[in-house]
Coordinates of N, CA and C in Angstrom, one line a residue:
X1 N 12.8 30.4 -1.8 CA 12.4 29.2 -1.1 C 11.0 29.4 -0.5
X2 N 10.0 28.4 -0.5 CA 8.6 28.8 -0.2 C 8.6 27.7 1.0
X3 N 8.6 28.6 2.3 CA 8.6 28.1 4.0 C 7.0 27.8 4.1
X4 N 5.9 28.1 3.4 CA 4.6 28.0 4.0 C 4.0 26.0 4.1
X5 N 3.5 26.3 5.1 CA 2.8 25.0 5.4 C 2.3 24.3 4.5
X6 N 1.9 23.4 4.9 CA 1.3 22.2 3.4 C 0.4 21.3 4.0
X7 N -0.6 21.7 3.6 CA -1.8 21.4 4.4 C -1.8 19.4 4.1
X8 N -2.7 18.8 4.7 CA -2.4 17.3 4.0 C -3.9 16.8 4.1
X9 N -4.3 15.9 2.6 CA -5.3 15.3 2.6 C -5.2 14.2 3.3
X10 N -6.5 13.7 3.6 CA -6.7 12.1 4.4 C -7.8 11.5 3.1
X11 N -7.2 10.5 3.3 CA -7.7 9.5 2.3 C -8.8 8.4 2.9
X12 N -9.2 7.7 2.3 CA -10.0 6.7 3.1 C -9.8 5.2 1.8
X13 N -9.2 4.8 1.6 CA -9.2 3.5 0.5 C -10.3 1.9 1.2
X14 N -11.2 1.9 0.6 CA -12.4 0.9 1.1 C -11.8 -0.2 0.3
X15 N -12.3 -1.1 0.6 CA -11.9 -2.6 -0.3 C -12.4 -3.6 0.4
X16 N -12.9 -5.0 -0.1 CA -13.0 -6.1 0.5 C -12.2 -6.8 0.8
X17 N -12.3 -7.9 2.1 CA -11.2 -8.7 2.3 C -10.9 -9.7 1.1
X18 N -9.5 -9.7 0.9 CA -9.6 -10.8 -0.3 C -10.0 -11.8 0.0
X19 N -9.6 -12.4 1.5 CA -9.4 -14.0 1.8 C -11.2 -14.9 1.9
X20 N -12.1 -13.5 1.7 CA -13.5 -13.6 1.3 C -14.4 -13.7 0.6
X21 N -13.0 -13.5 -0.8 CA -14.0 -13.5 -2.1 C -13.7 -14.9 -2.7
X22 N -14.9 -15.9 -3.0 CA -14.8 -17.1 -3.5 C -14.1 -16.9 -5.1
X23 N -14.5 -15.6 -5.9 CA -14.3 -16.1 -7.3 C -12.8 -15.9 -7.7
X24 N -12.0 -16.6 -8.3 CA -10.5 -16.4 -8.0 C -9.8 -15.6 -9.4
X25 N -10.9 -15.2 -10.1 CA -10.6 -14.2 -11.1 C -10.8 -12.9 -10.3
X26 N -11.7 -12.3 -9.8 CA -11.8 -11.5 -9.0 C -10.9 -11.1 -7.9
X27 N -10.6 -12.2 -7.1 CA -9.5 -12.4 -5.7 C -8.4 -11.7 -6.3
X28 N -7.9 -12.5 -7.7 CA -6.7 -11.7 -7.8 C -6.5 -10.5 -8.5
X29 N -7.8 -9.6 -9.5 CA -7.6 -8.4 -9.5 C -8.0 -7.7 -8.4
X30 N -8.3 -8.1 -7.1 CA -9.0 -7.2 -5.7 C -7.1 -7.3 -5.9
X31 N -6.4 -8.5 -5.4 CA -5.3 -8.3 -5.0 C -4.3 -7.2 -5.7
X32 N -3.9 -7.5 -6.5 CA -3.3 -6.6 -7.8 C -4.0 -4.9 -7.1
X33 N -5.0 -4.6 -7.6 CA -5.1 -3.3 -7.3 C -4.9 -3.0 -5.7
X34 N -5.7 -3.9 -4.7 CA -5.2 -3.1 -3.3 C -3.4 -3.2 -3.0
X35 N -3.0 -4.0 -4.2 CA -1.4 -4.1 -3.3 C -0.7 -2.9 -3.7
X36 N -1.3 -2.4 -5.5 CA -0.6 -1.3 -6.0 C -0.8 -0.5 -4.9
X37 N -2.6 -0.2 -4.8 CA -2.8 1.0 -4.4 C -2.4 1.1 -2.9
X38 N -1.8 0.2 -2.0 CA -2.0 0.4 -0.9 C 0.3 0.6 -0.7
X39 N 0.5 0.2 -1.7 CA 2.2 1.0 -2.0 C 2.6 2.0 -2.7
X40 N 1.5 2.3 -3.0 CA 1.8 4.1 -3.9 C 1.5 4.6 -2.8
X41 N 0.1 4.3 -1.6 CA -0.4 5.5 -1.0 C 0.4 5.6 0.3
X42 N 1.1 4.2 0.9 CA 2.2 4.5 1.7 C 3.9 5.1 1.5
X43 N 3.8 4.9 0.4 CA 5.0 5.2 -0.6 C 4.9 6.7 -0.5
X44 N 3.6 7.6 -0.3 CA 3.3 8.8 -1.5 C 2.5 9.4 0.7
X45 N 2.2 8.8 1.3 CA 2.0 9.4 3.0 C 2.9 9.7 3.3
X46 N 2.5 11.0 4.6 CA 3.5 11.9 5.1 C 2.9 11.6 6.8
X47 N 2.1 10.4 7.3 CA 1.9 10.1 8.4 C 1.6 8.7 8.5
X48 N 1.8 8.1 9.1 CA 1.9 6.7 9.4 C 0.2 6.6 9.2
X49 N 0.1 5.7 8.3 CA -1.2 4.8 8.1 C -2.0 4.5 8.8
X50 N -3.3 4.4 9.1 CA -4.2 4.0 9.5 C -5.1 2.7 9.0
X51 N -5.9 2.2 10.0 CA -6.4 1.2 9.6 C -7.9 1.0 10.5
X52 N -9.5 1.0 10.0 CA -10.4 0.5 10.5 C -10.6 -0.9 10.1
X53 N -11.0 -1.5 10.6 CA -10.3 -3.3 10.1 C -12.3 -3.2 9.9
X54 N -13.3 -2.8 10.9 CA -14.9 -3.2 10.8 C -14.8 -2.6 9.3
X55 N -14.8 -1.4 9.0 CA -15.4 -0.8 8.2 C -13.9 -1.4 6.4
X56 N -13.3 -2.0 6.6 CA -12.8 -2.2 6.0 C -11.5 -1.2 5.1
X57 N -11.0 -0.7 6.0 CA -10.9 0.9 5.4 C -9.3 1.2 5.9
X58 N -8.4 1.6 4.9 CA -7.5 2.4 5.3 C -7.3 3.4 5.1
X59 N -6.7 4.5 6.0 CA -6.4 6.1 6.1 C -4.9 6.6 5.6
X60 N -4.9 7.4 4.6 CA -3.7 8.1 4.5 C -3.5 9.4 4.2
X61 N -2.6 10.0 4.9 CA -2.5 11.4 4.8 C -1.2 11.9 3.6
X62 N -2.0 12.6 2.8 CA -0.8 12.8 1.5 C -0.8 14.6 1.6
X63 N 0.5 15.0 1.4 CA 0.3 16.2 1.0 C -0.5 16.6 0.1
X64 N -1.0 18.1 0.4 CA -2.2 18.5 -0.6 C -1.2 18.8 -1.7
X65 N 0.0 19.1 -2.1 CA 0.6 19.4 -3.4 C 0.8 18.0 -3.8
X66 N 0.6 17.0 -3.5 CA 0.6 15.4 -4.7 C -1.2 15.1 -4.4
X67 N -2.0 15.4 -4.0 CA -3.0 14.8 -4.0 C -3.6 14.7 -5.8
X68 N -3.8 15.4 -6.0 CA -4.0 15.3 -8.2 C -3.1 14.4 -8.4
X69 N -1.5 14.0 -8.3 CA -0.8 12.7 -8.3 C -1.0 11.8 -7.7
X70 N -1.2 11.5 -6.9 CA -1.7 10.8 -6.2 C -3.6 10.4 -6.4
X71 N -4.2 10.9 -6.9 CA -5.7 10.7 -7.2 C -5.6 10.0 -8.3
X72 N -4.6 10.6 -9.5 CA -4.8 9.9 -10.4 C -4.1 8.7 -10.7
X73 N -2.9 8.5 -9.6 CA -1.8 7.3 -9.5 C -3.2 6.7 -9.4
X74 N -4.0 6.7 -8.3 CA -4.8 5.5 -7.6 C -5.8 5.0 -8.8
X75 N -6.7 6.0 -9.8 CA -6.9 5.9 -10.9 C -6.6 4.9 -11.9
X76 N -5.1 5.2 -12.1 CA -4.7 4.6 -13.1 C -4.2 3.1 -12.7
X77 N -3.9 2.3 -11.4 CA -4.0 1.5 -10.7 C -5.4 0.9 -11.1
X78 N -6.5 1.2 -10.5 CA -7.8 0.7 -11.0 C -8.1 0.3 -12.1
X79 N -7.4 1.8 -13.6 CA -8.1 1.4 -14.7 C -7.2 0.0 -15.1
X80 N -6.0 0.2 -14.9 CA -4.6 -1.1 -15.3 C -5.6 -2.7 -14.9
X81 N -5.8 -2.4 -13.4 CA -6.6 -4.0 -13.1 C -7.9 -4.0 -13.9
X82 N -8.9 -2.7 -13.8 CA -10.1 -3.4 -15.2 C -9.6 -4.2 -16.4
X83 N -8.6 -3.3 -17.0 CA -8.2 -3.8 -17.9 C -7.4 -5.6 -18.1
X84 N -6.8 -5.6 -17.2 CA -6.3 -6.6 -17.3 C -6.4 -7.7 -16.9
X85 N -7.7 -8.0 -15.7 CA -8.5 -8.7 -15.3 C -10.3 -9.2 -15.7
X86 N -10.3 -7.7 -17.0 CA -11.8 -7.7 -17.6 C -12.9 -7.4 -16.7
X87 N -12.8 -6.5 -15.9 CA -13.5 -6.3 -14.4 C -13.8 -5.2 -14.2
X88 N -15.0 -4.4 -13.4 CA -14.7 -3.5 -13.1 C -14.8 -3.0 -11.4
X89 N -13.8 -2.4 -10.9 CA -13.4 -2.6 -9.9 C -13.7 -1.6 -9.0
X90 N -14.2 -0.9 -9.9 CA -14.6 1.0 -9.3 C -15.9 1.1 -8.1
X91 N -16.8 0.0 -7.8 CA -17.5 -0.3 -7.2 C -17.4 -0.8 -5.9
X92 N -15.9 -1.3 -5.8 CA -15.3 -2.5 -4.9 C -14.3 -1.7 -4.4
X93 N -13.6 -1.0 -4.8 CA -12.0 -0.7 -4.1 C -12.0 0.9 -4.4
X94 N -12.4 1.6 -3.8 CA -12.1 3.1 -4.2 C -11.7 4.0 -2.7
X95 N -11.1 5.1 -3.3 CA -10.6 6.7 -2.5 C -11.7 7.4 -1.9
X96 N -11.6 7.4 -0.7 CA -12.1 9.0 -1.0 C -11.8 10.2 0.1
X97 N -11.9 11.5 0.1 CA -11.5 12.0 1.1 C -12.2 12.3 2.0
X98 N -11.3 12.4 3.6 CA -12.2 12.2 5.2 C -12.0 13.0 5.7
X99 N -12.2 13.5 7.0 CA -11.4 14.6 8.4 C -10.1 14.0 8.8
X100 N -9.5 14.7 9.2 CA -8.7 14.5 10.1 C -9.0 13.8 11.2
X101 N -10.4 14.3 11.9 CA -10.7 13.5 12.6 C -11.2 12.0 12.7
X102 N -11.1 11.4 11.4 CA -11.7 10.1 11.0 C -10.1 9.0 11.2
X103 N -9.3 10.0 10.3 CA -8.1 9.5 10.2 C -7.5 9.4 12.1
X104 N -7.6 10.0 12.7 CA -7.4 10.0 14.4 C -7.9 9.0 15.2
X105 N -9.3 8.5 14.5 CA -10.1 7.5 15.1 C -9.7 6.5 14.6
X106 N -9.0 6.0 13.8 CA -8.8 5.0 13.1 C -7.4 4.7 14.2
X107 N -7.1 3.0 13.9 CA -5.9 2.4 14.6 C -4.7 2.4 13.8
X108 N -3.5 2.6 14.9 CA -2.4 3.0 14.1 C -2.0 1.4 13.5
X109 N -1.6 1.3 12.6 CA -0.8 0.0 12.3 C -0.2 -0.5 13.1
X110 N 0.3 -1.7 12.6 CA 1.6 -2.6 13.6 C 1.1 -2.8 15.0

């Protein structure tokens, strides 16, 4: 049995507000991908979510042994909505990783 710690990445998922974007082919692959990605990456967190509402941004902390699952879940989320919206979305809604201390500053949900 392996007792050693498990360190955890912080995520940062950026995205626009939907209720902002006029074009409604767009609106609904922003929607489609932030809904997947934002229920894989609470589904797939090992700390209650974060949220900067200015900078448009949510925080999640995943264990470092699913982060490659988790990188690529979020991936393959994005490529599904290019594809199936004819968009590309990788400009608009992406990962990336922060500090701990970014994730701290950020507000807790709810």
């Amino acid at each position: 049995m392996n007792n050693s710690i498990s360190f955890r990445g912080v995520y940062k998922m950026t995205a626009p507000r939907v209720d902002q974007v006029k074009d409604e082919k767009e609106k609904a692959a922003l929607s489609d991908c932030i809904t997947n990605s934002v229920m894989m990456s609470v589904n797939m967190s090992v700390a209650e979510p974060r949220i900067n509402e200015k900078e448009r941004a949510m925080y999640f902390k995943i264990d470092d042994k699913n982060d490659k699952v988790f990188e690529e879940g979020f991936q393959n989320i994005l490529k599904e909505c290019n594809s199936k919206f004819n968009m590309d979305l990788a400009n608009k809604v992406y990962m990336q990783k922060v500090s701990d201390a970014e994730y701290n500053n950020a507000e807790k949900l709810g």
